[in-house]
mmCIF file of C-alpha atoms and ligand atoms in Angstrom:
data_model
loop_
_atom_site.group_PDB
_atom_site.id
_atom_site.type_symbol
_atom_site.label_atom_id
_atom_site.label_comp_id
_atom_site.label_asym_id
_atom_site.label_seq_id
_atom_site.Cartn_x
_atom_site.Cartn_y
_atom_site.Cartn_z
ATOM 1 C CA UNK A 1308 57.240 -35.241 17.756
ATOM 2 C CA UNK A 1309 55.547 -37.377 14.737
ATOM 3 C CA UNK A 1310 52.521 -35.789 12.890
ATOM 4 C CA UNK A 1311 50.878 -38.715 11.061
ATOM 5 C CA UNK A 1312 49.089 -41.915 11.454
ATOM 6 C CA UNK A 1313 51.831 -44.260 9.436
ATOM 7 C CA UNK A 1314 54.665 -41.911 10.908
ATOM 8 C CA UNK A 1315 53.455 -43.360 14.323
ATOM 9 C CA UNK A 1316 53.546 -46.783 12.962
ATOM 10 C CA UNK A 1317 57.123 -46.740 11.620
ATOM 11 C CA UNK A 1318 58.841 -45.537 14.956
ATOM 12 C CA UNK A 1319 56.617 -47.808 17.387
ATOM 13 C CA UNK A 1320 58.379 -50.549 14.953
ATOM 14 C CA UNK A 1321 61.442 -48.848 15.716
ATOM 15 C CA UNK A 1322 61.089 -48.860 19.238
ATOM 16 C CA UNK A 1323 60.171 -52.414 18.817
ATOM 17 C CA UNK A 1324 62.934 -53.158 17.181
ATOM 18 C CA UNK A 1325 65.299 -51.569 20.104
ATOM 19 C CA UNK A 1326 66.347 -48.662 17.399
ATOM 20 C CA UNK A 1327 64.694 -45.808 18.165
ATOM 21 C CA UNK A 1328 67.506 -43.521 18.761
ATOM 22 C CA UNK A 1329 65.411 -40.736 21.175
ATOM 23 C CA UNK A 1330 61.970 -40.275 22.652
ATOM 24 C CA UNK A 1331 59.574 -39.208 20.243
ATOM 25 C CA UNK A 1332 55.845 -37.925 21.467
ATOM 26 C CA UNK A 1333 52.991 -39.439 19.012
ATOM 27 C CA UNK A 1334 50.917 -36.343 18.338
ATOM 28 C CA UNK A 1335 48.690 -38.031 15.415
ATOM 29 C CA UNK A 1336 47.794 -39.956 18.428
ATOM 30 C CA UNK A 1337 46.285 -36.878 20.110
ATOM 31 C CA UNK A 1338 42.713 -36.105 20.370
ATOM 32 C CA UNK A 1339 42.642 -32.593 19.304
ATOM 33 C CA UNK A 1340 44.613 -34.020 16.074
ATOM 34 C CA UNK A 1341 43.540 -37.068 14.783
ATOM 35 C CA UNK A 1342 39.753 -36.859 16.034
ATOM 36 C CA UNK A 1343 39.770 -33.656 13.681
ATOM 37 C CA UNK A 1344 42.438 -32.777 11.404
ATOM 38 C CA UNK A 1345 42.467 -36.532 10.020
ATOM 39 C CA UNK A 1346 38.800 -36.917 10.101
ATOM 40 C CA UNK A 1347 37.508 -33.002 8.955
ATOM 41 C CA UNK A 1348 40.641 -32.405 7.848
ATOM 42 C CA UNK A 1349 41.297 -35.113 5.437
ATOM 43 C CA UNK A 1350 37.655 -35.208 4.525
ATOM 44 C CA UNK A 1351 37.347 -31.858 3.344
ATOM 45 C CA UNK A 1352 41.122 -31.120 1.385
ATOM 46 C CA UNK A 1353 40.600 -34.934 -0.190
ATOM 47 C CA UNK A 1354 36.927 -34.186 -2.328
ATOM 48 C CA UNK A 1355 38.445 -31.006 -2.338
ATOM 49 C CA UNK A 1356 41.470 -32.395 -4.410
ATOM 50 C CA UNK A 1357 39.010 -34.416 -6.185
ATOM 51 C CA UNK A 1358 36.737 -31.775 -7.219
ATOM 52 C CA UNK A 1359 39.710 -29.292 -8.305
ATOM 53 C CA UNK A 1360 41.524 -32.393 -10.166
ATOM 54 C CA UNK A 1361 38.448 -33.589 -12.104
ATOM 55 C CA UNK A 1362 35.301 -31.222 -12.025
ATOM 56 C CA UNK A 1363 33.599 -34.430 -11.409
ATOM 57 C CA UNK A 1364 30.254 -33.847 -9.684
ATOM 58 C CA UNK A 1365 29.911 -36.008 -6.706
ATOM 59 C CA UNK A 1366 25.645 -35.807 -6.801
ATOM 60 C CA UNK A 1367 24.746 -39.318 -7.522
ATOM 61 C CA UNK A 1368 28.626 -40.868 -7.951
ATOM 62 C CA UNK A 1369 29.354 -44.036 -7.176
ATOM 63 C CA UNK A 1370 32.150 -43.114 -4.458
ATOM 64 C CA UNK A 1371 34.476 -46.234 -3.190
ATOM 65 C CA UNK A 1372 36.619 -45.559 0.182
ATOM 66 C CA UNK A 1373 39.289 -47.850 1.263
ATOM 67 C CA UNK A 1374 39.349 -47.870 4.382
ATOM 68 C CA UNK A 1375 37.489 -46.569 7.548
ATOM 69 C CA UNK A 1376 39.844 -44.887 9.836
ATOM 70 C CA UNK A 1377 39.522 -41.474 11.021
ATOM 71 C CA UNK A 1378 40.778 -40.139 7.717
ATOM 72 C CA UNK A 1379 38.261 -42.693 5.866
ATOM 73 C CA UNK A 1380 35.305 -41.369 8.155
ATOM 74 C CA UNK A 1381 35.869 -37.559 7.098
ATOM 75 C CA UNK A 1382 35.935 -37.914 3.631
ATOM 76 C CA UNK A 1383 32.971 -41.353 3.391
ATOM 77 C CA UNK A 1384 31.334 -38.501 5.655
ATOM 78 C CA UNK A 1385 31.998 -35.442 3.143
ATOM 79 C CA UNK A 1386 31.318 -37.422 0.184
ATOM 80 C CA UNK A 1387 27.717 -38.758 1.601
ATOM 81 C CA UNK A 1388 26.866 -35.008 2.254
ATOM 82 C CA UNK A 1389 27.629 -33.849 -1.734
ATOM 83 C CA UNK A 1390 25.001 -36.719 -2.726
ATOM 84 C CA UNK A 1391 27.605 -39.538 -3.739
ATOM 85 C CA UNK A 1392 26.615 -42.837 -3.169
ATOM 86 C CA UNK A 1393 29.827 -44.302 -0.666
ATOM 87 C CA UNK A 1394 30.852 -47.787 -0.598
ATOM 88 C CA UNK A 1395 33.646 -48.342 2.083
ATOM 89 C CA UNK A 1396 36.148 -51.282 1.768
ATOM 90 C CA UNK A 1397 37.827 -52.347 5.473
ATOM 91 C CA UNK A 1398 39.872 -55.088 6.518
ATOM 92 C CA UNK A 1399 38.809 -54.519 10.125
ATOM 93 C CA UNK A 1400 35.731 -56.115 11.429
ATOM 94 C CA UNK A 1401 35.372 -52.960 13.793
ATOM 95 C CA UNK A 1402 35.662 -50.475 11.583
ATOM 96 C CA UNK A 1403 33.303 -52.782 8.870
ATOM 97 C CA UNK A 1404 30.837 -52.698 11.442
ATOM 98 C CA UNK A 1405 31.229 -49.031 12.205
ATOM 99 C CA UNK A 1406 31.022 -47.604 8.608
ATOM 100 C CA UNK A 1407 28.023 -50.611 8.153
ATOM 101 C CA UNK A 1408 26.142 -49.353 11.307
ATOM 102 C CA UNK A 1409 27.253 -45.253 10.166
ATOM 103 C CA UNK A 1410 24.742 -46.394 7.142
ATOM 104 C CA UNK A 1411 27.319 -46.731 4.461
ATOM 105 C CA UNK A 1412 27.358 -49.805 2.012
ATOM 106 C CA UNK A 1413 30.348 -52.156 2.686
ATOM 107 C CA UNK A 1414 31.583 -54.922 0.566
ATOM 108 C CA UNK A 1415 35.125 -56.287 -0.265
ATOM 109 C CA UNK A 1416 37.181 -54.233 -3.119
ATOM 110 C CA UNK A 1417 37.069 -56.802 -5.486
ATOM 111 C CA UNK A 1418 32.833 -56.468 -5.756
ATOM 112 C CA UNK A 1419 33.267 -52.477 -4.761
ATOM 113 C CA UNK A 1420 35.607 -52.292 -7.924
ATOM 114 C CA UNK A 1421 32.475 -53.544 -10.261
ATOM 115 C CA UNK A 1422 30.620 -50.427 -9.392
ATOM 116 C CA UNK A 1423 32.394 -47.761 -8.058
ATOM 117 C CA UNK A 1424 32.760 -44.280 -10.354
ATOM 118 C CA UNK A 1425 35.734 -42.667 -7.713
ATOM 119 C CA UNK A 1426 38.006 -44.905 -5.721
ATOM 120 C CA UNK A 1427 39.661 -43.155 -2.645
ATOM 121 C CA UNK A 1428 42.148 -44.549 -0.800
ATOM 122 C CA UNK A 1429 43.088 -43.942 2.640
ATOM 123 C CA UNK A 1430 44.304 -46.870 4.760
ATOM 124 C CA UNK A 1431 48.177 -46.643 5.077
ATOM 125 C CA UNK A 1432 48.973 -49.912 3.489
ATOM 126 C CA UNK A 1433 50.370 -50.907 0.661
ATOM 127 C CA UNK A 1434 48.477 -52.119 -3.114
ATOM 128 C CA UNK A 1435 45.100 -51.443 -1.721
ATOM 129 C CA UNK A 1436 43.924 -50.921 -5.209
ATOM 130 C CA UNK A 1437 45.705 -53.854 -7.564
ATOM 131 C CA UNK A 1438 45.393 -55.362 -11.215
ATOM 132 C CA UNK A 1439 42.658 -57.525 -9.773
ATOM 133 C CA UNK A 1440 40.510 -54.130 -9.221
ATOM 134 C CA UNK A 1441 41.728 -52.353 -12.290
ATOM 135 C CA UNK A 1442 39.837 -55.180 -14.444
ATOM 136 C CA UNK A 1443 36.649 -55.035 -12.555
ATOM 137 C CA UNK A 1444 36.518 -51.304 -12.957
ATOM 138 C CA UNK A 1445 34.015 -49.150 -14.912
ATOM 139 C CA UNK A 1446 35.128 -46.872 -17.750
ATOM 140 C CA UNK A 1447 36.560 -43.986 -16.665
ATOM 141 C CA UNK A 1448 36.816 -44.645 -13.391
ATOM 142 C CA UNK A 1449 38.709 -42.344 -11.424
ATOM 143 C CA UNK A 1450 41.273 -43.578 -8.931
ATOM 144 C CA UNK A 1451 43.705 -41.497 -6.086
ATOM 145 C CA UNK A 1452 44.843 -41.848 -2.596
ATOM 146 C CA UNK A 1453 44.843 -39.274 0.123
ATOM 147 C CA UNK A 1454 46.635 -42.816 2.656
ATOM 148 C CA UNK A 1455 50.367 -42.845 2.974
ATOM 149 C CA UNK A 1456 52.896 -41.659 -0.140
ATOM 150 C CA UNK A 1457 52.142 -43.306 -3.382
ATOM 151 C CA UNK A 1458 51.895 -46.732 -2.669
ATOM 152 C CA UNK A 1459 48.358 -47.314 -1.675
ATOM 153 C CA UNK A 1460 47.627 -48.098 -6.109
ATOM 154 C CA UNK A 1461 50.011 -50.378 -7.512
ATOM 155 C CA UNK A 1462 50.900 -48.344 -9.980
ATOM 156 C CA UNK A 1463 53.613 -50.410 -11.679
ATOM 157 C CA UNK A 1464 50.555 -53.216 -12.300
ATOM 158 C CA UNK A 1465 48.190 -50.715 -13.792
ATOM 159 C CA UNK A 1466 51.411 -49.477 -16.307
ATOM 160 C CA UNK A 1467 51.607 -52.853 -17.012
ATOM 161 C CA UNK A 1468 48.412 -53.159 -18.015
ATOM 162 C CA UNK A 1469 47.600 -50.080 -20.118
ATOM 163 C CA UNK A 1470 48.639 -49.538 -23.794
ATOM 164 C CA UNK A 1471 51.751 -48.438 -24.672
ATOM 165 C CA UNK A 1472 50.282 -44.575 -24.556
ATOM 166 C CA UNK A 1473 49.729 -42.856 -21.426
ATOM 167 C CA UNK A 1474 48.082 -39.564 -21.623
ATOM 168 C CA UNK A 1475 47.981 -36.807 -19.059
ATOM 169 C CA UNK A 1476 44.540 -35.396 -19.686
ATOM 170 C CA UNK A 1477 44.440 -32.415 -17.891
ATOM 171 C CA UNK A 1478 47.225 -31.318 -15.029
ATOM 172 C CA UNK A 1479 47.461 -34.130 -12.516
ATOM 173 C CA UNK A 1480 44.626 -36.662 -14.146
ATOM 174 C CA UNK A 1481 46.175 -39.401 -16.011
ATOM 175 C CA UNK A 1482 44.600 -41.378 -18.415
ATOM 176 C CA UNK A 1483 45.955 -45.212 -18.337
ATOM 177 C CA UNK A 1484 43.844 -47.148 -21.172
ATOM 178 C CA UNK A 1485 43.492 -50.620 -20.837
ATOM 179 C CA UNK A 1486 43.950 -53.335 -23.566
ATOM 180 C CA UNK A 1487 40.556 -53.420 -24.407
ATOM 181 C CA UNK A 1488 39.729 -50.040 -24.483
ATOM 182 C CA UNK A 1489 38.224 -49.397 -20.705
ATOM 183 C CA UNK A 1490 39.972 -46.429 -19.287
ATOM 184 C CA UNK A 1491 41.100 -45.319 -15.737
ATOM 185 C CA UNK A 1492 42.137 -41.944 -14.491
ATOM 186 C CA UNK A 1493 44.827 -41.669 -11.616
ATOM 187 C CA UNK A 1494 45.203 -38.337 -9.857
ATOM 188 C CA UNK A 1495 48.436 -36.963 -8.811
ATOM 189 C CA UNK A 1496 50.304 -39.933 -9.585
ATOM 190 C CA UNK A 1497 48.914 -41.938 -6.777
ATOM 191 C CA UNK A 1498 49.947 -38.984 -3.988
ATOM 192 C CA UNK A 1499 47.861 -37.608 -1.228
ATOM 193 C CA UNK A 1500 45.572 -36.063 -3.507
ATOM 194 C CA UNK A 1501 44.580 -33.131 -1.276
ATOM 195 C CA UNK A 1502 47.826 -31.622 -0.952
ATOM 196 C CA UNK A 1503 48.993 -32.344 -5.182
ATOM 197 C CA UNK A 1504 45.826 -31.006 -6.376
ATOM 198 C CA UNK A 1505 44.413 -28.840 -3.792
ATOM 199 C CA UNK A 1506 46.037 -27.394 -0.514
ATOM 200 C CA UNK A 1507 45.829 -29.818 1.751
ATOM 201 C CA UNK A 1508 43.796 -29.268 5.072
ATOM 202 C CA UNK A 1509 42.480 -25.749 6.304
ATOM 203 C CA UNK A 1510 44.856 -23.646 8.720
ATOM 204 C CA UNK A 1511 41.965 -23.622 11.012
ATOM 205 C CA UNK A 1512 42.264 -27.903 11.839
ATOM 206 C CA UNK A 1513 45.967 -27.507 11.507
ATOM 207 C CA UNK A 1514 46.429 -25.128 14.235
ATOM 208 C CA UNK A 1515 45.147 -27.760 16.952
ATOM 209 C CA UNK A 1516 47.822 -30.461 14.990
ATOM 210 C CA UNK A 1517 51.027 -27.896 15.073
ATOM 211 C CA UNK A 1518 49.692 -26.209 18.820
ATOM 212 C CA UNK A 1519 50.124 -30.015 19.738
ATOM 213 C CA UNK A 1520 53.953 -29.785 18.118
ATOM 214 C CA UNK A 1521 54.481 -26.726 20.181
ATOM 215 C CA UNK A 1522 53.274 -27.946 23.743
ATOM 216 C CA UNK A 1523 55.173 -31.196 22.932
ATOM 217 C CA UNK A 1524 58.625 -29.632 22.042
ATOM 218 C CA UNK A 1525 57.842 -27.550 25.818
ATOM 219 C CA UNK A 1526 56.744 -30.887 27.499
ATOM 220 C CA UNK A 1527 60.455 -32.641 25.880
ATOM 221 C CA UNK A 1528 62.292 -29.509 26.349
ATOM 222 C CA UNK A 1529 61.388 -29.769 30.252
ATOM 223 C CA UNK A 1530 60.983 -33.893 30.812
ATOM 224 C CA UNK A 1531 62.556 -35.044 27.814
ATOM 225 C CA UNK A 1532 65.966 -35.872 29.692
ATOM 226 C CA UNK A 1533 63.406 -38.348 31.994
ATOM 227 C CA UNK A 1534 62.028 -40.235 29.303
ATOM 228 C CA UNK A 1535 63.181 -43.365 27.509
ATOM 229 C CA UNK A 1536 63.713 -43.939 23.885
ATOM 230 C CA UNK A 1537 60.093 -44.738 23.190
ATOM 231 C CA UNK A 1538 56.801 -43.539 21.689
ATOM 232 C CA UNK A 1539 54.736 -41.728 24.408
ATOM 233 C CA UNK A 1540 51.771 -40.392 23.983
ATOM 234 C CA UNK A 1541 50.306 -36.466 24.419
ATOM 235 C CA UNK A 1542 50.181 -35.816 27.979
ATOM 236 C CA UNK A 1543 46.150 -35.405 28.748
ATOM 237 C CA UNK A 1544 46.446 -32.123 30.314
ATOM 238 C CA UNK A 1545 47.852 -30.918 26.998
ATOM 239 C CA UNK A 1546 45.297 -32.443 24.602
ATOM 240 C CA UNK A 1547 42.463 -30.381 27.227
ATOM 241 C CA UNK A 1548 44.224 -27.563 27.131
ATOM 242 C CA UNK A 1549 44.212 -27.183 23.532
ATOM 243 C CA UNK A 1550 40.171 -28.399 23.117
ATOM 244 C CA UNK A 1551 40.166 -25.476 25.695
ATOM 245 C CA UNK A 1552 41.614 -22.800 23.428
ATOM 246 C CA UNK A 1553 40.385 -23.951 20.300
ATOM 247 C CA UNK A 1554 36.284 -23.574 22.110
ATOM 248 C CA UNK A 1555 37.765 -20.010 22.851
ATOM 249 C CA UNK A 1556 39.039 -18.976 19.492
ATOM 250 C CA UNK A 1557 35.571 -20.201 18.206
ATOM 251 C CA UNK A 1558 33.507 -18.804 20.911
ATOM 252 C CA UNK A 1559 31.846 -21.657 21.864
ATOM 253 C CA UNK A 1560 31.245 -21.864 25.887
ATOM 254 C CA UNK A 1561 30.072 -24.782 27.809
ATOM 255 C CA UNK A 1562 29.180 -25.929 31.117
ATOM 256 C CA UNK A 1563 31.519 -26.812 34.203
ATOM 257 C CA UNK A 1564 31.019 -29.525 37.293
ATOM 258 C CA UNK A 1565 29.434 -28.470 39.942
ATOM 259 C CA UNK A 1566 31.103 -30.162 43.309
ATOM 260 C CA UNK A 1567 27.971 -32.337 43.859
ATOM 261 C CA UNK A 1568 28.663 -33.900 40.207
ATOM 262 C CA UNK A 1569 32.292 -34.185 40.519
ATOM 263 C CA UNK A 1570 31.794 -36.065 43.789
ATOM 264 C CA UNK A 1571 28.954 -38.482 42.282
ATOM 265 C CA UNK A 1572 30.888 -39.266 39.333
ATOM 266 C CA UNK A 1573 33.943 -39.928 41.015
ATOM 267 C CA UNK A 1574 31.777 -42.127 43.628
ATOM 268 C CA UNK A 1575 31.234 -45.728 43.346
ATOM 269 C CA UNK A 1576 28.086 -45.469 46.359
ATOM 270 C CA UNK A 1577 25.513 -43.766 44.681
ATOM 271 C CA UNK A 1578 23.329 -44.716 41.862
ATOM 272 C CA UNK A 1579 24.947 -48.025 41.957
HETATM 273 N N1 NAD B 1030 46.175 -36.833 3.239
HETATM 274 C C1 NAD B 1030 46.492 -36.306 4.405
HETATM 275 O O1 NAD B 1030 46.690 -35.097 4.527
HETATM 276 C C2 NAD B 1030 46.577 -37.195 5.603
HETATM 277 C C3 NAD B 1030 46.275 -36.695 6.880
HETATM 278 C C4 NAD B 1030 46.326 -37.553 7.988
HETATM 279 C C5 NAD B 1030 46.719 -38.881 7.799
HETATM 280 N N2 NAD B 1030 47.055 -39.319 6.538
HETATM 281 C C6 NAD B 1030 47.461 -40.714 6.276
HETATM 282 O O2 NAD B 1030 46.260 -41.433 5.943
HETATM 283 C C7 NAD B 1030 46.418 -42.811 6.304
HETATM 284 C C8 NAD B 1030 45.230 -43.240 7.169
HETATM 285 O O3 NAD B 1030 45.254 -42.502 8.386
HETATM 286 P P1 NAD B 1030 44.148 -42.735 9.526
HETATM 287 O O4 NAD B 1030 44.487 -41.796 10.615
HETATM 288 O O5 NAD B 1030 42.802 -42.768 8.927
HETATM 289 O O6 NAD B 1030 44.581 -44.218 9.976
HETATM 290 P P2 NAD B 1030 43.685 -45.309 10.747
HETATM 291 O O7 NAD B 1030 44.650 -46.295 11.274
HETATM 292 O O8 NAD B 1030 42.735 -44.620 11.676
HETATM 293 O O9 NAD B 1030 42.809 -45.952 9.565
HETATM 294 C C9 NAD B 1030 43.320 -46.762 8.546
HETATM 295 C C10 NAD B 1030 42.226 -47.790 8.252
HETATM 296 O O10 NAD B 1030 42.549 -48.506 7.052
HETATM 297 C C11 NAD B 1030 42.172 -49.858 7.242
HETATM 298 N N3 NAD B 1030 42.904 -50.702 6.277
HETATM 299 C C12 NAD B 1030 44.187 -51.134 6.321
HETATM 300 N N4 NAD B 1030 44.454 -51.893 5.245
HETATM 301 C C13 NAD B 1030 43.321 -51.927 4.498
HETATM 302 C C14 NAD B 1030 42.975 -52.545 3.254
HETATM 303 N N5 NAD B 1030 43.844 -53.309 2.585
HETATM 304 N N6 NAD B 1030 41.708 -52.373 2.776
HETATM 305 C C15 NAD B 1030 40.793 -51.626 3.469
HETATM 306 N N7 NAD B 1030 41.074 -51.012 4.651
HETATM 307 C C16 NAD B 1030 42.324 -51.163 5.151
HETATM 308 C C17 NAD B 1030 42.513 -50.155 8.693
HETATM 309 O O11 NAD B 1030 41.782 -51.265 9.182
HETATM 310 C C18 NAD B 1030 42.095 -48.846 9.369
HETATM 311 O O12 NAD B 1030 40.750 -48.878 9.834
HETATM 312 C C19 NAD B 1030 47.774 -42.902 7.015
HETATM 313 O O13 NAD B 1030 48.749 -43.330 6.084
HETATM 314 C C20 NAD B 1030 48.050 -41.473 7.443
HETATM 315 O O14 NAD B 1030 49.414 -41.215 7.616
HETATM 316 C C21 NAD B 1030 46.955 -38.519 5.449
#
């Protein structure tokens, strides 16, 4: 089974590639994971990491996030609802006109740079954040990445542009300043921010993610001589199953089909 978003990625290129060695089930690619522990998940843990890194108070911040996928949507989404004022950078015209149409400002990086206070990164790709948006930053900007390992901030460019003396200014914020004077703060070294400064998502998101883990390693343990060496995804029935039993474990109830429903949406006769 793979977890994560850019996990996913790397093996469907391996599969590609014809050297993907076994199956492998894509669990990010589950509903009952990515629809919640990426999006409330990430959200929360990321401002979380923020918050614990920095004390900064989000009220009336200038927040920038890079990117709008289900990760970007939790936290753009958490930050809006602490007061910040979120600017979200995309690549994807869908997911522009998503975050646009969600109410958020969007703009490129290079004009978000100019005003942004916090810069969050969570796309998956590489040098999201670059020397070109280090220069257009405020003072004392803040900068991390809660995307894929440490390579979402080119950190070798910003080095390469500070003075001579880096200074960790309190655990996990370091201060790069600028020739010039202007300085920027990088959390955690450019790692997912919510697990190096806080701890990562709740147990109560993560137990639909790893219940997804479980009823996959059943599902391989029974099929998995059957299958090719591919990426498949999460069988339906077990994606339900666990919406099913995480409604139950939080007591929520809802309604079923009665037979005259399930026959008039399964009909193509009436109300046509
Ligand atoms: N911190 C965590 O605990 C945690 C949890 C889940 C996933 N992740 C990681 O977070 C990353 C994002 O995951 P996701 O599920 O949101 O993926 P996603 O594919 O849903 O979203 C990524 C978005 O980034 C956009 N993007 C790509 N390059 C960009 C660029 N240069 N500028 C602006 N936007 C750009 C894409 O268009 C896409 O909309 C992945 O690397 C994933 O593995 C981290």
């Amino acid at each position: 089974m793979e977890e994560t978003t850019t996990g996913v990625i790397r093996l469907r290129a391996m599969a590609r590639d014809g050297i993907l060695k076994f199956p492998v089930v894509a669990v990010n690619d589950a509903d009952t994971k990515h629809l919640f522990d990426n999006r409330y998940g990430t959200g929360q843990s990321t401002l979380d990491g923020v918050i614990r890194a920095t004390d900064v108070l989000l009220a009336g911040k200038h927040v920038v996030i890079a990117g709008y996928g289900w990760c970007g949507r939790g936290v753009a989404m958490r930050a809006r609802g602490a007061g910040a004022i979120v600017t979200v950078t995309e690549v994807s015209p869908l997911k522009a006109l998503e975050a646009a149409m969600d109410g958020f400002d969007v703009r490129p990086m290079r004009e978000a740079a100019a005003i942004g206070e916090v810069f969050i990164t969570v796309t998956g790709d590489k040098h999201v954040l670059r020397a070109e948006h280090f220069r257009q930053m405020p003072d004392g900007a803040i900068v991390c990445n809660s995307g894929h390992f440490d390579v979402e901030i080119d950190i070798p460019a910003l080095t390469k542009m500070a003075r001579k003396v880096v200074r960790e200014v309190r655990p996990l914020v370091t201060e790069f300043q600028l020739r010039g004077g202007k300085r920027i703060h990088l959390l955690a070294d450019g790692r997912l921010v919510n697990l190096s400064a806080a701890t990562g998502h709740p147990a109560s998101v993560m137990d639909m993610s790893f219940a997804n883990q479980a009823l996959c390693a059943a599902h391989l343990l029974s099929h998995g001589k059957e299958l090719e060496k591919k990426v498949y995804g999460v069988p339906r029935a077990i994606d339900e199953r666990i919406a099913q039993l995480k409604l139950a474990s939080m007591g929520v109830r809802i309604d079923s089909l009665t037979d005259e429903q399930k026959t008039y949406l399964a009909s193509w006769e009436h109300g046509t």
